[in-house]
GROMACS .gro file of C-alpha atoms in nm:
model
  215
    1MET     CA    1  10.386   7.840   9.941
    2LYS     CA    2  10.437   7.581  10.226
    3LYS     CA    3  10.772   7.625  10.436
    4THR     CA    4  10.916   7.385  10.662
    5LEU     CA    5  11.197   7.384  10.974
    6TYR     CA    6  11.532   7.253  10.845
    7SER     CA    7  11.845   7.233  10.999
    8LEU     CA    8  12.151   7.365  10.849
    9MET     CA    9  12.546   7.362  10.937
   10LEU     CA   10  12.681   7.694  10.830
   11ASN     CA   11  13.004   7.879  10.886
   12ASP     CA   12  12.996   8.139  11.154
   13GLU     CA   13  13.142   8.403  10.926
   14VAL     CA   14  12.922   8.308  10.641
   15VAL     CA   15  12.609   8.355  10.913
   16ARG     CA   16  12.756   8.684  11.025
   17GLU     CA   17  12.806   8.844  10.662
   18VAL     CA   18  12.433   8.704  10.567
   19ASP     CA   19  12.312   8.851  10.861
   20ALA     CA   20  12.481   9.189  10.791
   21MET     CA   21  12.365   9.152  10.442
   22ALA     CA   22  11.997   9.084  10.535
   23HIS     CA   23  12.004   9.393  10.756
   24ARG     CA   24  12.119   9.614  10.485
   25MET     CA   25  11.810   9.449  10.283
   26GLY     CA   26  11.540   9.531  10.534
   27THR     CA   27  11.490   9.158  10.575
   28ASN     CA   28  11.639   8.852  10.785
   29ARG     CA   29  11.825   8.561  10.800
   30SER     CA   30  11.571   8.286  10.676
   31SER     CA   31  11.398   8.470  10.408
   32LEU     CA   32  11.768   8.618  10.270
   33ILE     CA   33  11.894   8.244  10.244
   34ASN     CA   34  11.588   8.128  10.099
   35GLN     CA   35  11.627   8.380   9.825
   36ILE     CA   36  11.953   8.337   9.738
   37LEU     CA   37  11.917   7.949   9.719
   38ALA     CA   38  11.584   8.004   9.485
   39GLU     CA   39  11.844   8.242   9.269
   40TYR     CA   40  12.086   7.941   9.245
   41VAL     CA   41  11.849   7.657   9.150
   42GLY     CA   42  11.652   7.931   8.912
   43TYR     CA   43  11.340   7.946   9.119
   44THR     CA   44  11.131   8.258   9.171
   45THR     CA   45  10.951   8.270   9.511
   46PRO     CA   46  10.678   8.479   9.519
   47GLU     CA   47  10.872   8.734   9.761
   48ARG     CA   48  11.084   8.779   9.435
   49ARG     CA   49  10.779   8.817   9.189
   50ILE     CA   50  10.577   9.038   9.457
   51ASN     CA   51  10.940   9.271   9.463
   52ASP     CA   52  11.003   9.231   9.119
   53VAL     CA   53  10.647   9.362   9.027
   54LEU     CA   54  10.656   9.690   9.300
   55SER     CA   55  10.995   9.785   9.148
   56THR     CA   56  10.886   9.819   8.806
   57ILE     CA   57  10.577  10.001   8.911
   58GLN     CA   58  10.833  10.227   9.054
   59GLU     CA   59  10.998  10.270   8.753
   60LEU     CA   60  10.705  10.297   8.556
   61LEU     CA   61  10.536  10.584   8.721
   62SER     CA   62  10.835  10.751   8.832
   63PRO     CA   63  10.855  11.007   8.540
   64SER     CA   64  10.506  11.066   8.564
   65ARG     CA   65  10.405  11.414   8.725
   66ASP     CA   66  10.049  11.295   8.858
   67LEU     CA   67  10.154  11.014   9.061
   68VAL     CA   68  10.440  10.961   9.318
   69PRO     CA   69  10.545  10.648   9.398
   70PHE     CA   70  10.712  10.509   9.731
   71PHE     CA   71  10.838  10.150   9.727
   72ALA     CA   72  11.083   9.965   9.974
   73PRO     CA   73  11.297   9.637   9.862
   74ASN     CA   74  11.140   9.355  10.001
   75SER     CA   75  10.800   9.494  10.081
   76SER     CA   76  10.471   9.328   9.994
   77SER     CA   77  10.350   9.702   9.953
   78MET     CA   78  10.393  10.011   9.788
   79SER     CA   79  10.201  10.383   9.803
   80LEU     CA   80  10.158  10.641   9.547
   81LYS     CA   81  10.047  11.032   9.623
   82SER     CA   82   9.810  11.228   9.387
   83SER     CA   83   9.693  11.551   9.427
   84LEU     CA   84   9.377  11.617   9.351
   85GLU     CA   85   9.227  11.919   9.105
   86TYR     CA   86   9.024  12.060   9.369
   87LYS     CA   87   9.056  12.396   9.542
   88TYR     CA   88   9.334  12.320   9.810
   89ARG     CA   89   9.466  12.067   9.635
   90PRO     CA   90   9.430  11.776   9.862
   91THR     CA   91   9.641  11.476   9.806
   92VAL     CA   92   9.492  11.131   9.774
   93LYS     CA   93   9.726  10.810   9.840
   94TYR     CA   94   9.710  10.469   9.657
   95GLU     CA   95   9.859  10.160   9.856
   96VAL     CA   96   9.903   9.839   9.631
   97GLU     CA   97   9.970   9.518   9.845
   98LEU     CA   98  10.031   9.221   9.657
   99TYR     CA   99   9.941   8.842   9.820
  100ARG     CA  100  10.221   8.585   9.823
  101SER     CA  101   9.909   8.333   9.729
  102GLY     CA  102   9.531   8.362   9.629
  103GLU     CA  103   9.302   8.184   9.434
  104GLU     CA  104   9.057   8.480   9.362
  105SER     CA  105   9.278   8.765   9.416
  106ILE     CA  106   9.640   8.841   9.395
  107GLY     CA  107   9.624   9.145   9.622
  108GLU     CA  108   9.413   9.497   9.691
  109LEU     CA  109   9.426   9.875   9.625
  110SER     CA  110   9.340  10.096   9.873
  111VAL     CA  111   9.223  10.479   9.798
  112LEU     CA  112   9.285  10.689  10.089
  113PHE     CA  113   9.181  11.026  10.147
  114ARG     CA  114   9.151  11.293  10.404
  115THR     CA  115   8.917  11.579  10.380
  116GLN     CA  116   8.702  11.779  10.586
  117SER     CA  117   8.518  11.910  10.275
  118VAL     CA  118   8.143  11.751  10.270
  119GLY     CA  119   8.115  11.842   9.920
  120LEU     CA  120   8.449  11.628   9.828
  121ILE     CA  121   8.356  11.360  10.029
  122GLN     CA  122   8.038  11.325   9.863
  123ALA     CA  123   8.173  11.369   9.488
  124MET     CA  124   8.465  11.112   9.556
  125THR     CA  125   8.161  10.855   9.720
  126GLU     CA  126   7.936  10.916   9.403
  127PHE     CA  127   8.280  10.845   9.176
  128PHE     CA  128   8.334  10.515   9.386
  129ARG     CA  129   8.017  10.397   9.324
  130LEU     CA  130   8.012  10.471   8.953
  131TRP     CA  131   8.369  10.306   8.909
  132LYS     CA  132   8.207   9.961   9.088
  133ARG     CA  133   7.902   9.994   8.854
  134ILE     CA  134   8.096  10.011   8.559
  135GLU     CA  135   8.347   9.705   8.656
  136ASP     CA  136   8.039   9.523   8.759
  137ALA     CA  137   7.901   9.599   8.420
  138HIS     CA  138   8.209   9.561   8.178
  139LEU     CA  139   8.502   9.354   8.398
  140ALA     CA  140   8.365   9.130   8.584
  141PRO     CA  141   8.166   8.930   8.329
  142ALA     CA  142   8.483   8.969   8.083
  143ILE     CA  143   8.724   8.815   8.376
  144GLY     CA  144   8.461   8.573   8.511
  145ALA     CA  145   8.614   8.642   8.833
  146ARG     CA  146   8.435   8.807   9.164
  147ILE     CA  147   8.630   9.123   9.246
  148ASP     CA  148   8.532   9.257   9.618
  149TYR     CA  149   8.486   9.631   9.706
  150ALA     CA  150   8.442   9.823  10.035
  151LEU     CA  151   8.403  10.153  10.126
  152TYR     CA  152   8.477  10.308  10.457
  153ASP     CA  153   8.528  10.653  10.616
  154GLY     CA  154   8.822  10.796  10.421
  155LYS     CA  155   8.932  10.508  10.240
  156PHE     CA  156   8.763  10.290   9.940
  157LEU     CA  157   8.939   9.907   9.860
  158ARG     CA  158   8.931   9.714   9.558
  159SER     CA  159   9.058   9.367   9.541
  160ILE     CA  160   9.301   9.262   9.245
  161ALA     CA  161   9.164   8.997   9.030
  162VAL     CA  162   9.376   8.717   8.931
  163PRO     CA  163   9.499   8.807   8.550
  164ASP     CA  164   9.307   8.703   8.288
  165ARG     CA  165   9.610   8.549   8.126
  166ASP     CA  166   9.946   8.403   8.235
  167CYS     CA  167  10.172   8.698   8.257
  168SER     CA  168  10.551   8.804   8.350
  169PRO     CA  169  10.619   9.019   8.650
  170GLU     CA  170  10.690   9.338   8.384
  171GLU     CA  171  10.348   9.263   8.251
  172LEU     CA  172  10.177   9.261   8.563
  173ALA     CA  173  10.343   9.595   8.681
  174ARG     CA  174  10.225   9.741   8.352
  175ALA     CA  175   9.840   9.664   8.391
  176LEU     CA  176   9.845   9.755   8.742
  177SER     CA  177  10.024  10.090   8.659
  178GLU     CA  178   9.763  10.190   8.364
  179TYR     CA  179   9.491  10.106   8.597
  180ILE     CA  180   9.614  10.304   8.856
  181GLN     CA  181   9.696  10.583   8.607
  182LEU     CA  182   9.287  10.550   8.444
  183PHE     CA  183   9.145  10.559   8.773
  184ASP     CA  184   9.350  10.832   8.883
  185ARG     CA  185   9.267  11.046   8.577
  186LEU     CA  186   8.928  10.932   8.566
  187MET     CA  187   8.871  11.034   8.927
  188LYS     CA  188   8.987  11.372   8.907
  189GLY     CA  189   8.839  11.452   8.580
  190TYR     CA  190   8.475  11.371   8.740
  191LEU     CA  191   8.557  11.573   9.030
  192SER     CA  192   8.698  11.848   8.848
  193GLY     CA  193   8.336  11.852   8.619
  194ARG     CA  194   8.543  11.789   8.294
  195PHE     CA  195   8.409  11.417   8.250
  196ASP     CA  196   8.035  11.293   8.330
  197ALA     CA  197   7.928  10.980   8.420
  198HIS     CA  198   7.885  10.892   8.074
  199GLU     CA  199   8.211  10.977   7.940
  200VAL     CA  200   8.372  10.823   8.267
  201GLU     CA  201   8.257  10.463   8.141
  202ALA     CA  202   8.336  10.529   7.792
  203ALA     CA  203   8.700  10.602   7.891
  204TYR     CA  204   8.689  10.305   8.128
  205PHE     CA  205   8.552  10.041   7.827
  206ALA     CA  206   8.799  10.223   7.546
  207HIS     CA  207   9.093  10.142   7.809
  208MET     CA  208   8.959   9.787   7.888
  209THR     CA  209   8.893   9.688   7.525
  210GLN     CA  210   9.300   9.779   7.397
  211SER     CA  211   9.440   9.634   7.754
  212LYS     CA  212   9.595   9.292   7.702
  213ILE     CA  213   9.579   9.153   8.054
  214HIS     CA  214   9.259   9.237   8.279
  215ILE     CA  215   9.241   9.268   8.709
   0.00000   0.00000   0.00000
């Protein structure tokens, strides 16, 4: 969304109160005034939509025993922590970042892991590559959109595709929450040996056929 500089005549006392509120909310004067005016005229800004989506993800996943969400209001990203079922219980952190605008992608999902175990690194790398192959075979053709992937030392990245139908912030939040839960559950099952590659693919396909929104 394009932004333009405007000059406004405002009461000094009003500005002080706006600045104080902006400080409490972790934002700035311009963003807060923009949000206040948008709400007054009934317009949902990209920032408000992102905040609604991420705060809803936090609400949906807070009761979970497997994923611990962390979200600071008025931020464009959030993180979730999970413990692997592997020897010394190493942790994995998921980061969800949403963009204010985007034609092919609305954001990015990152999976960050730190471990010195060569065996675990190899197993996780195998799972990430398996996941890409599964989505290349089932998801990409279904939504007709390109999904970008990258694998670095300690980080797996996946772009979040534009939903294949119009959806509310609550529906998008639920789709993202269910996707992360699926990824987390199948990764843990694969690393622990409970699931092989065929079982991971079957579970993914079953989830995809039941999902109303694909990302």
